[in-house]
CSV table of C-alpha atoms in Angstrom, one decimal:
chain,number,residue,atom,x,y,z
O,23,UNK,CA,112.6,139.9,42.3
O,24,UNK,CA,110.0,138.2,44.4
O,25,UNK,CA,111.2,135.5,46.7
O,26,UNK,CA,109.1,132.4,46.3
O,27,UNK,CA,108.4,130.6,49.6
O,28,UNK,CA,109.6,127.0,49.6
O,29,UNK,CA,106.2,125.6,50.6
O,30,UNK,CA,108.0,122.6,52.1
O,31,UNK,CA,105.9,120.0,53.9
O,32,UNK,CA,106.1,118.5,57.4
O,33,UNK,CA,103.4,116.1,58.7
O,34,UNK,CA,102.9,115.1,62.3
O,35,UNK,CA,100.5,112.3,63.2
O,36,UNK,CA,99.3,110.9,66.5
O,37,UNK,CA,98.4,107.2,66.9
O,38,UNK,CA,96.5,105.1,69.5
O,39,UNK,CA,98.1,101.8,70.5
O,40,UNK,CA,95.6,98.9,70.8
O,41,UNK,CA,96.1,95.4,72.3
O,42,UNK,CA,96.0,92.8,69.5
O,43,UNK,CA,94.1,90.4,71.7
O,44,UNK,CA,91.5,92.6,73.3
O,45,UNK,CA,91.5,95.7,71.0
O,46,UNK,CA,91.6,97.8,74.2
O,47,UNK,CA,94.0,100.7,74.4
O,48,UNK,CA,97.2,99.9,76.2
O,49,UNK,CA,100.0,102.0,77.5
O,50,UNK,CA,103.2,101.7,75.5
O,51,UNK,CA,105.5,99.2,77.3
O,52,UNK,CA,108.9,100.4,78.4
O,53,UNK,CA,111.1,100.3,75.4
O,54,UNK,CA,108.5,100.6,72.6
O,55,UNK,CA,108.9,104.3,72.0
O,56,UNK,CA,112.7,104.1,72.5
O,57,UNK,CA,112.9,101.3,69.9
O,58,UNK,CA,110.8,103.3,67.4
O,59,UNK,CA,112.9,106.4,68.1
O,60,UNK,CA,116.1,104.5,67.6
O,61,UNK,CA,114.9,103.1,64.3
O,62,UNK,CA,113.6,106.4,63.1
O,63,UNK,CA,116.2,109.0,64.2
O,64,UNK,CA,114.2,110.2,67.1
O,65,UNK,CA,111.1,111.1,65.1
O,66,UNK,CA,108.8,109.0,67.2
O,67,UNK,CA,107.9,110.5,70.7
O,68,UNK,CA,105.4,109.8,73.5
O,69,UNK,CA,102.2,111.8,73.6
O,70,UNK,CA,100.3,113.1,76.6
O,71,UNK,CA,98.6,109.8,77.2
O,72,UNK,CA,100.7,106.7,77.6
O,73,UNK,CA,98.6,104.8,75.0
O,74,UNK,CA,99.6,107.3,72.3
O,75,UNK,CA,102.6,107.8,70.0
O,76,UNK,CA,103.5,110.8,67.8
O,77,UNK,CA,105.5,110.8,64.6
O,78,UNK,CA,106.8,113.6,62.5
O,79,UNK,CA,108.3,113.6,59.1
O,80,UNK,CA,111.5,115.4,58.1
O,81,UNK,CA,111.1,118.6,56.1
O,82,UNK,CA,109.9,117.4,52.7
O,83,UNK,CA,110.3,119.3,49.5
O,84,UNK,CA,107.5,117.4,47.7
O,85,UNK,CA,104.6,115.2,48.5
O,86,UNK,CA,106.5,112.3,47.1
O,87,UNK,CA,109.1,112.8,49.8
O,88,UNK,CA,106.4,113.1,52.4
O,89,UNK,CA,104.8,109.8,51.2
O,90,UNK,CA,108.1,107.9,51.5
O,91,UNK,CA,108.9,109.3,54.9
O,92,UNK,CA,105.4,109.0,56.4
O,93,UNK,CA,105.0,105.4,55.1
O,94,UNK,CA,108.3,104.5,56.7
O,95,UNK,CA,107.2,106.0,60.0
O,96,UNK,CA,103.9,104.3,60.0
O,97,UNK,CA,105.4,101.0,58.9
O,98,UNK,CA,108.1,101.0,61.6
O,99,UNK,CA,105.7,101.9,64.4
O,100,UNK,CA,103.5,99.0,63.3
O,101,UNK,CA,106.4,96.6,63.2
O,102,UNK,CA,107.8,97.5,66.6
O,103,UNK,CA,104.4,97.7,68.2
O,104,UNK,CA,103.6,94.1,66.9
O,105,UNK,CA,106.6,92.9,68.9
O,106,UNK,CA,104.8,94.0,72.0
O,107,UNK,CA,101.4,92.6,71.0
O,108,UNK,CA,100.1,96.0,70.0
O,109,UNK,CA,98.9,97.7,66.8
O,110,UNK,CA,98.6,101.4,66.0
O,111,UNK,CA,95.4,102.9,64.7
O,112,UNK,CA,95.3,106.4,63.0
O,113,UNK,CA,91.8,107.4,64.2
O,114,UNK,CA,91.1,110.5,66.4
O,115,UNK,CA,89.1,108.6,69.0
O,116,UNK,CA,89.1,104.9,70.1
O,117,UNK,CA,85.7,103.4,69.4
O,118,UNK,CA,85.0,102.1,72.9
O,119,UNK,CA,87.8,102.8,75.4
O,120,UNK,CA,87.2,105.0,78.5
O,121,UNK,CA,89.5,108.0,79.1
O,122,UNK,CA,89.2,107.4,82.9
O,123,UNK,CA,91.1,104.1,82.4
O,124,UNK,CA,94.1,105.9,80.8
O,125,UNK,CA,97.2,107.4,82.4
O,126,UNK,CA,99.3,110.3,81.2
O,127,UNK,CA,102.9,110.0,80.3
O,128,UNK,CA,105.2,110.7,83.2
O,129,UNK,CA,107.2,113.5,81.6
O,130,UNK,CA,107.8,117.0,82.9
O,131,UNK,CA,105.9,118.7,80.1
O,132,UNK,CA,102.9,116.5,80.5
O,133,UNK,CA,102.9,116.6,84.3
O,134,UNK,CA,102.9,120.4,84.1
O,135,UNK,CA,100.1,120.2,81.5
O,136,UNK,CA,98.0,117.9,83.7
O,137,UNK,CA,98.5,120.3,86.7
O,138,UNK,CA,97.6,123.3,84.6
O,139,UNK,CA,94.5,121.9,82.9
O,140,UNK,CA,93.1,119.5,85.5
O,141,UNK,CA,90.3,117.2,84.4
O,142,UNK,CA,90.2,118.8,81.0
O,143,UNK,CA,93.6,117.3,80.2
O,144,UNK,CA,92.6,113.9,81.5
O,145,UNK,CA,89.9,113.6,78.8
O,146,UNK,CA,92.4,114.2,76.0
O,147,UNK,CA,92.1,110.7,74.5
O,148,UNK,CA,92.2,112.2,71.0
O,149,UNK,CA,94.6,112.2,68.1
O,150,UNK,CA,95.2,114.7,65.3
O,151,UNK,CA,97.3,115.4,62.2
O,152,UNK,CA,99.3,118.6,61.9
O,153,UNK,CA,100.5,119.9,58.5
O,154,UNK,CA,103.4,122.4,58.4
O,155,UNK,CA,104.0,124.5,55.2
O,156,UNK,CA,107.3,126.3,55.0
O,157,UNK,CA,106.8,130.1,54.8
O,158,UNK,CA,109.9,131.9,56.1
O,159,UNK,CA,108.6,135.4,55.9
O,160,UNK,CA,106.9,136.1,59.2
O,161,UNK,CA,104.5,138.8,57.9
O,162,UNK,CA,103.5,136.7,55.0
O,163,UNK,CA,102.9,133.8,57.4
O,164,UNK,CA,100.3,135.9,59.3
O,165,UNK,CA,98.8,137.3,56.1
O,166,UNK,CA,98.2,133.8,54.7
O,167,UNK,CA,96.9,132.6,58.1
O,168,UNK,CA,94.3,135.2,58.1
O,169,UNK,CA,93.0,134.1,54.7
O,170,UNK,CA,93.5,130.4,55.1
O,171,UNK,CA,91.0,130.3,58.1
O,172,UNK,CA,88.2,130.1,55.5
O,173,UNK,CA,89.3,126.7,54.3
O,174,UNK,CA,89.7,125.0,57.7
O,175,UNK,CA,86.2,123.6,57.8
O,176,UNK,CA,86.8,122.0,54.4
O,177,UNK,CA,89.9,120.2,55.8
O,178,UNK,CA,87.9,119.0,58.8
O,179,UNK,CA,85.1,117.7,56.6
O,180,UNK,CA,87.5,115.6,54.6
O,181,UNK,CA,89.5,114.2,57.6
O,182,UNK,CA,86.7,113.5,60.2
O,183,UNK,CA,87.5,110.1,61.8
O,184,UNK,CA,86.0,110.3,65.4
O,185,UNK,CA,82.3,109.4,65.5
O,186,UNK,CA,82.5,107.2,68.6
O,187,UNK,CA,83.3,108.0,72.2
O,188,UNK,CA,83.3,105.4,75.0
O,189,UNK,CA,81.3,102.9,72.9
O,190,UNK,CA,78.6,105.3,71.9
O,191,UNK,CA,77.8,106.9,68.5
O,192,UNK,CA,78.1,110.6,69.2
O,193,UNK,CA,76.2,111.5,66.0
O,194,UNK,CA,79.2,113.7,65.2
O,195,UNK,CA,81.8,113.2,62.5
O,196,UNK,CA,84.6,114.7,64.7
O,197,UNK,CA,84.0,114.2,68.4
O,198,UNK,CA,87.7,114.9,68.9
O,199,UNK,CA,87.3,118.6,68.3
O,200,UNK,CA,84.6,118.9,71.0
O,201,UNK,CA,87.1,117.5,73.5
O,202,UNK,CA,90.0,119.6,72.3
O,203,UNK,CA,87.8,122.8,72.3
O,204,UNK,CA,87.6,122.4,76.1
O,205,UNK,CA,91.2,123.6,76.3
O,206,UNK,CA,92.0,127.3,76.4
O,207,UNK,CA,93.4,129.0,73.3
O,208,UNK,CA,91.8,126.7,70.8
O,209,UNK,CA,89.5,127.2,67.8
O,210,UNK,CA,89.9,129.6,64.9
O,211,UNK,CA,92.9,132.0,65.2
O,212,UNK,CA,92.2,135.7,65.4
O,213,UNK,CA,92.9,138.0,62.5
O,214,UNK,CA,96.2,139.8,63.0
O,215,UNK,CA,97.6,142.9,61.3
O,216,UNK,CA,101.0,141.4,60.7
O,217,UNK,CA,103.7,139.5,62.7
O,218,UNK,CA,104.2,142.3,65.2
O,219,UNK,CA,100.6,142.3,66.2
O,220,UNK,CA,100.7,138.6,66.7
O,221,UNK,CA,103.8,138.9,68.9
O,222,UNK,CA,102.2,141.6,71.0
O,223,UNK,CA,99.1,139.5,71.6
O,224,UNK,CA,101.1,136.5,72.6
O,225,UNK,CA,103.5,138.6,74.8
O,226,UNK,CA,100.5,139.7,76.8
O,227,UNK,CA,100.1,136.1,78.0
O,228,UNK,CA,103.8,135.2,78.2
O,229,UNK,CA,104.7,138.3,80.2
O,230,UNK,CA,102.1,137.5,82.8
O,231,UNK,CA,103.3,134.0,83.1
O,232,UNK,CA,100.0,132.5,81.9
O,233,UNK,CA,101.9,130.5,79.2
O,234,UNK,CA,105.7,129.9,78.8
O,235,UNK,CA,105.7,130.3,75.0
O,236,UNK,CA,103.5,130.0,72.0
O,237,UNK,CA,103.6,126.1,72.0
O,238,UNK,CA,100.6,126.6,74.5
O,239,UNK,CA,98.5,128.3,71.8
O,240,UNK,CA,96.5,125.5,70.2
O,241,UNK,CA,94.5,127.2,67.5
O,242,UNK,CA,93.3,125.3,64.4
O,243,UNK,CA,95.9,127.1,62.5
O,244,UNK,CA,99.0,128.9,63.9
O,245,UNK,CA,102.5,130.0,63.2
O,246,UNK,CA,104.7,127.2,64.5
O,247,UNK,CA,106.8,128.1,67.6
O,248,UNK,CA,109.7,125.9,66.5
O,249,UNK,CA,109.7,126.1,62.7
O,250,UNK,CA,109.3,128.8,60.0
O,251,UNK,CA,106.0,127.3,59.0
O,252,UNK,CA,102.3,127.8,59.1
O,253,UNK,CA,100.9,124.8,61.0
O,254,UNK,CA,97.4,123.5,60.2
O,255,UNK,CA,96.0,121.7,63.3
O,256,UNK,CA,92.3,121.2,62.6
O,257,UNK,CA,92.4,117.8,60.9
O,258,UNK,CA,91.5,114.5,62.5
O,259,UNK,CA,94.2,111.9,61.9
O,260,UNK,CA,93.4,109.8,58.8
O,261,UNK,CA,93.4,106.0,59.1
O,262,UNK,CA,94.6,105.6,55.5
O,263,UNK,CA,98.0,106.9,54.5
O,264,UNK,CA,96.9,108.1,51.0
O,265,UNK,CA,94.0,110.2,52.5
O,266,UNK,CA,96.5,111.9,54.9
O,267,UNK,CA,98.8,112.7,52.0
O,268,UNK,CA,95.9,114.2,49.9
O,269,UNK,CA,94.9,116.4,52.7
O,270,UNK,CA,98.5,117.5,53.3
O,271,UNK,CA,98.8,118.3,49.6
O,272,UNK,CA,95.6,120.3,49.8
O,273,UNK,CA,97.0,122.4,52.7
O,274,UNK,CA,100.2,123.0,50.7
O,275,UNK,CA,98.3,124.0,47.6
O,276,UNK,CA,95.9,126.4,49.4
O,277,UNK,CA,98.9,128.2,50.9
O,278,UNK,CA,100.5,128.5,47.5
O,279,UNK,CA,97.3,129.7,45.9
O,280,UNK,CA,96.8,132.4,48.4
O,281,UNK,CA,100.4,133.5,47.9
O,282,UNK,CA,99.9,133.5,44.2
O,283,UNK,CA,96.9,135.8,44.5
O,284,UNK,CA,99.0,138.1,46.6
O,285,UNK,CA,101.5,138.3,43.8
O,286,UNK,CA,98.7,139.6,41.6
O,287,UNK,CA,97.8,142.2,44.2
O,288,UNK,CA,94.7,140.2,45.2
O,289,UNK,CA,93.7,138.3,48.3
O,290,UNK,CA,91.0,135.9,49.5
O,291,UNK,CA,88.2,137.8,51.2
O,292,UNK,CA,88.4,137.8,55.0
O,293,UNK,CA,85.1,136.4,56.1
O,294,UNK,CA,83.4,137.0,59.4
O,295,UNK,CA,84.7,134.6,62.1
O,296,UNK,CA,81.1,133.6,63.0
O,297,UNK,CA,80.5,132.5,59.4
O,298,UNK,CA,83.7,130.3,59.4
O,299,UNK,CA,82.7,128.9,62.8
O,300,UNK,CA,79.3,127.9,61.4
O,301,UNK,CA,81.1,125.8,58.7
O,302,UNK,CA,83.4,124.5,61.3
O,303,UNK,CA,80.4,123.2,63.3
O,304,UNK,CA,78.9,121.7,60.1
O,305,UNK,CA,82.1,119.8,59.4
O,306,UNK,CA,82.4,118.7,63.0
O,307,UNK,CA,78.8,117.5,63.1
O,308,UNK,CA,78.3,116.0,59.6
O,309,UNK,CA,81.7,115.6,58.0
O,310,UNK,CA,80.9,116.3,54.3
O,311,UNK,CA,77.4,114.7,54.2
O,312,UNK,CA,75.4,117.8,54.6
O,313,UNK,CA,77.6,120.3,52.7
O,314,UNK,CA,79.1,123.5,53.8
O,315,UNK,CA,78.0,127.1,53.4
O,316,UNK,CA,79.5,128.9,50.4
O,317,UNK,CA,79.7,132.3,51.8
O,318,UNK,CA,80.4,133.9,48.4
O,319,UNK,CA,77.2,132.5,47.0
O,320,UNK,CA,75.4,132.5,50.4
O,321,UNK,CA,74.0,129.0,49.9
O,322,UNK,CA,74.7,125.5,51.3
O,323,UNK,CA,76.5,123.5,48.7
O,324,UNK,CA,77.4,119.8,48.6
O,325,UNK,CA,81.0,119.0,49.5
O,326,UNK,CA,81.8,117.4,46.1
O,327,UNK,CA,80.9,120.7,44.4
O,328,UNK,CA,83.0,122.7,46.8
O,329,UNK,CA,86.0,120.4,46.3
O,330,UNK,CA,85.5,120.7,42.6
O,331,UNK,CA,85.6,124.5,42.9
O,332,UNK,CA,88.7,124.3,45.1
O,333,UNK,CA,90.4,121.9,42.7
O,334,UNK,CA,90.0,124.5,39.9
O,335,UNK,CA,91.4,127.2,42.1
O,336,UNK,CA,94.5,125.2,43.0
O,337,UNK,CA,95.1,123.2,39.8
O,338,UNK,CA,98.0,125.5,38.8
O,339,UNK,CA,99.6,125.1,42.3
O,340,UNK,CA,99.2,121.3,42.4
O,341,UNK,CA,101.0,121.2,39.1
O,342,UNK,CA,103.8,123.5,40.3
O,343,UNK,CA,104.2,121.5,43.5
O,344,UNK,CA,104.0,118.1,41.9
O,345,UNK,CA,100.9,116.8,43.7
O,346,UNK,CA,98.3,116.6,40.9
O,347,UNK,CA,97.5,113.0,41.7
O,348,UNK,CA,97.0,113.6,45.4
O,349,UNK,CA,94.7,116.5,44.7
O,350,UNK,CA,92.7,114.5,42.1
O,351,UNK,CA,92.2,111.8,44.8
O,352,UNK,CA,90.2,114.3,46.9
O,353,UNK,CA,87.2,113.6,44.6
O,354,UNK,CA,87.4,109.9,45.4
O,355,UNK,CA,87.7,110.6,49.1
O,356,UNK,CA,84.5,112.7,49.0
O,357,UNK,CA,82.7,110.1,47.0
O,358,UNK,CA,83.7,107.3,49.4
O,359,UNK,CA,82.8,109.3,52.5
O,360,UNK,CA,84.8,110.1,55.6
O,361,UNK,CA,86.4,107.6,57.9
O,362,UNK,CA,83.7,108.5,60.4
O,363,UNK,CA,81.1,107.2,57.9
O,364,UNK,CA,83.1,104.1,57.1
O,365,UNK,CA,83.4,103.3,60.8
O,366,UNK,CA,79.6,103.6,61.1
O,367,UNK,CA,79.1,101.3,58.1
O,368,UNK,CA,81.4,98.7,59.7
O,369,UNK,CA,79.4,98.9,63.0
O,370,UNK,CA,76.1,98.5,61.1
O,371,UNK,CA,77.5,95.5,59.2
O,372,UNK,CA,78.8,93.9,62.4
O,373,UNK,CA,75.4,94.5,64.1
O,374,UNK,CA,73.7,92.9,61.1
O,375,UNK,CA,75.8,89.8,61.7
O,376,UNK,CA,74.4,89.6,65.2
O,377,UNK,CA,77.3,91.2,67.1
O,378,UNK,CA,76.3,93.6,69.9
O,379,UNK,CA,78.0,96.1,72.2
O,380,UNK,CA,81.7,95.7,72.6
O,381,UNK,CA,82.0,92.8,70.1
O,382,UNK,CA,80.5,95.0,67.4
O,383,UNK,CA,82.9,97.9,68.3
O,384,UNK,CA,85.9,95.4,68.1
O,385,UNK,CA,85.0,95.0,64.5
O,386,UNK,CA,85.4,98.8,64.0
O,387,UNK,CA,88.9,98.6,65.6
O,388,UNK,CA,89.8,95.7,63.3
O,389,UNK,CA,88.7,97.9,60.4
O,390,UNK,CA,90.9,100.8,61.6
O,391,UNK,CA,93.9,98.4,62.0
O,392,UNK,CA,93.4,97.2,58.4
O,393,UNK,CA,93.1,100.7,57.0
O,394,UNK,CA,96.3,101.8,58.8
O,395,UNK,CA,98.2,99.0,57.0
O,396,UNK,CA,96.4,99.3,53.6
O,397,UNK,CA,98.8,101.7,51.9
O,398,UNK,CA,102.0,100.5,53.4
């Protein structure tokens, strides 16, 4: 009898901490992270930069469990931060702060990272969302990773939330990814012929002392080092809780759909890396506004059509996993546009009211604070 993977969910999110008076980034005061960790069983930790915080849900059997857990994490971080005159925002780049004004967290792991990466690490004023899907079988994990690469641009197109950098409109939907791509061992994962091949490739770096372990492999999608999961890492963090949950549910459903095809002795076609990278660029540049390339049809198609097709492919899986509402919400997300577009709309409205420069960007930060709290 076939063993069905559990397809459990785990969600990690990174937040930026902004001063409620100035809307600038501010390093977490001594005690803030500790207070959050105490209230949340250690599931809040510092990130590389002192103005960041990271949260991680427990292992969740369903999206309903994930909603309850992630809402509690977001709510508690906001409540504790408020005691220190701060507010978290779930956006992948701060609209106007300068990375040169930030300091990294004084922790052995981060000190080593700063030494190893130099100036590249200092620019890491970015936040993301990682989604873990439980797949205990190691060879199956690699097999699904190979096929799931195709859908990574779709996830980025939905999640893009970083149009601004140091007070400038980058004209990109996800500037975060351009910063992250400066690190080594990022981007699309290679295609591997099973778990052993993946281990051999990683061992080549570990044995030479280039990296200590596979936590230093930062692909858009990877087998987790710590958990029996496939970890999707391409997404910008979503300002709105419900958007984050719909994207997480989509990751979970795609994984189950690909497994289901396998059970029928089928698989998703393995497309050329350069073709997937072209869609990755389109998602990074435009979000969903200019569509993605449908490599089966060999034409550029609007994102609403592609999400409609994808919904049809995973409808059975959404039903089995109990996330039909979250998947249905993807259509609303596409219709409303990305966070990147909403941020630009707020800036345009603020400019129309006569605000300029930093004052107009402060309105964008206010918008991000409001969206963080909207679903809590």
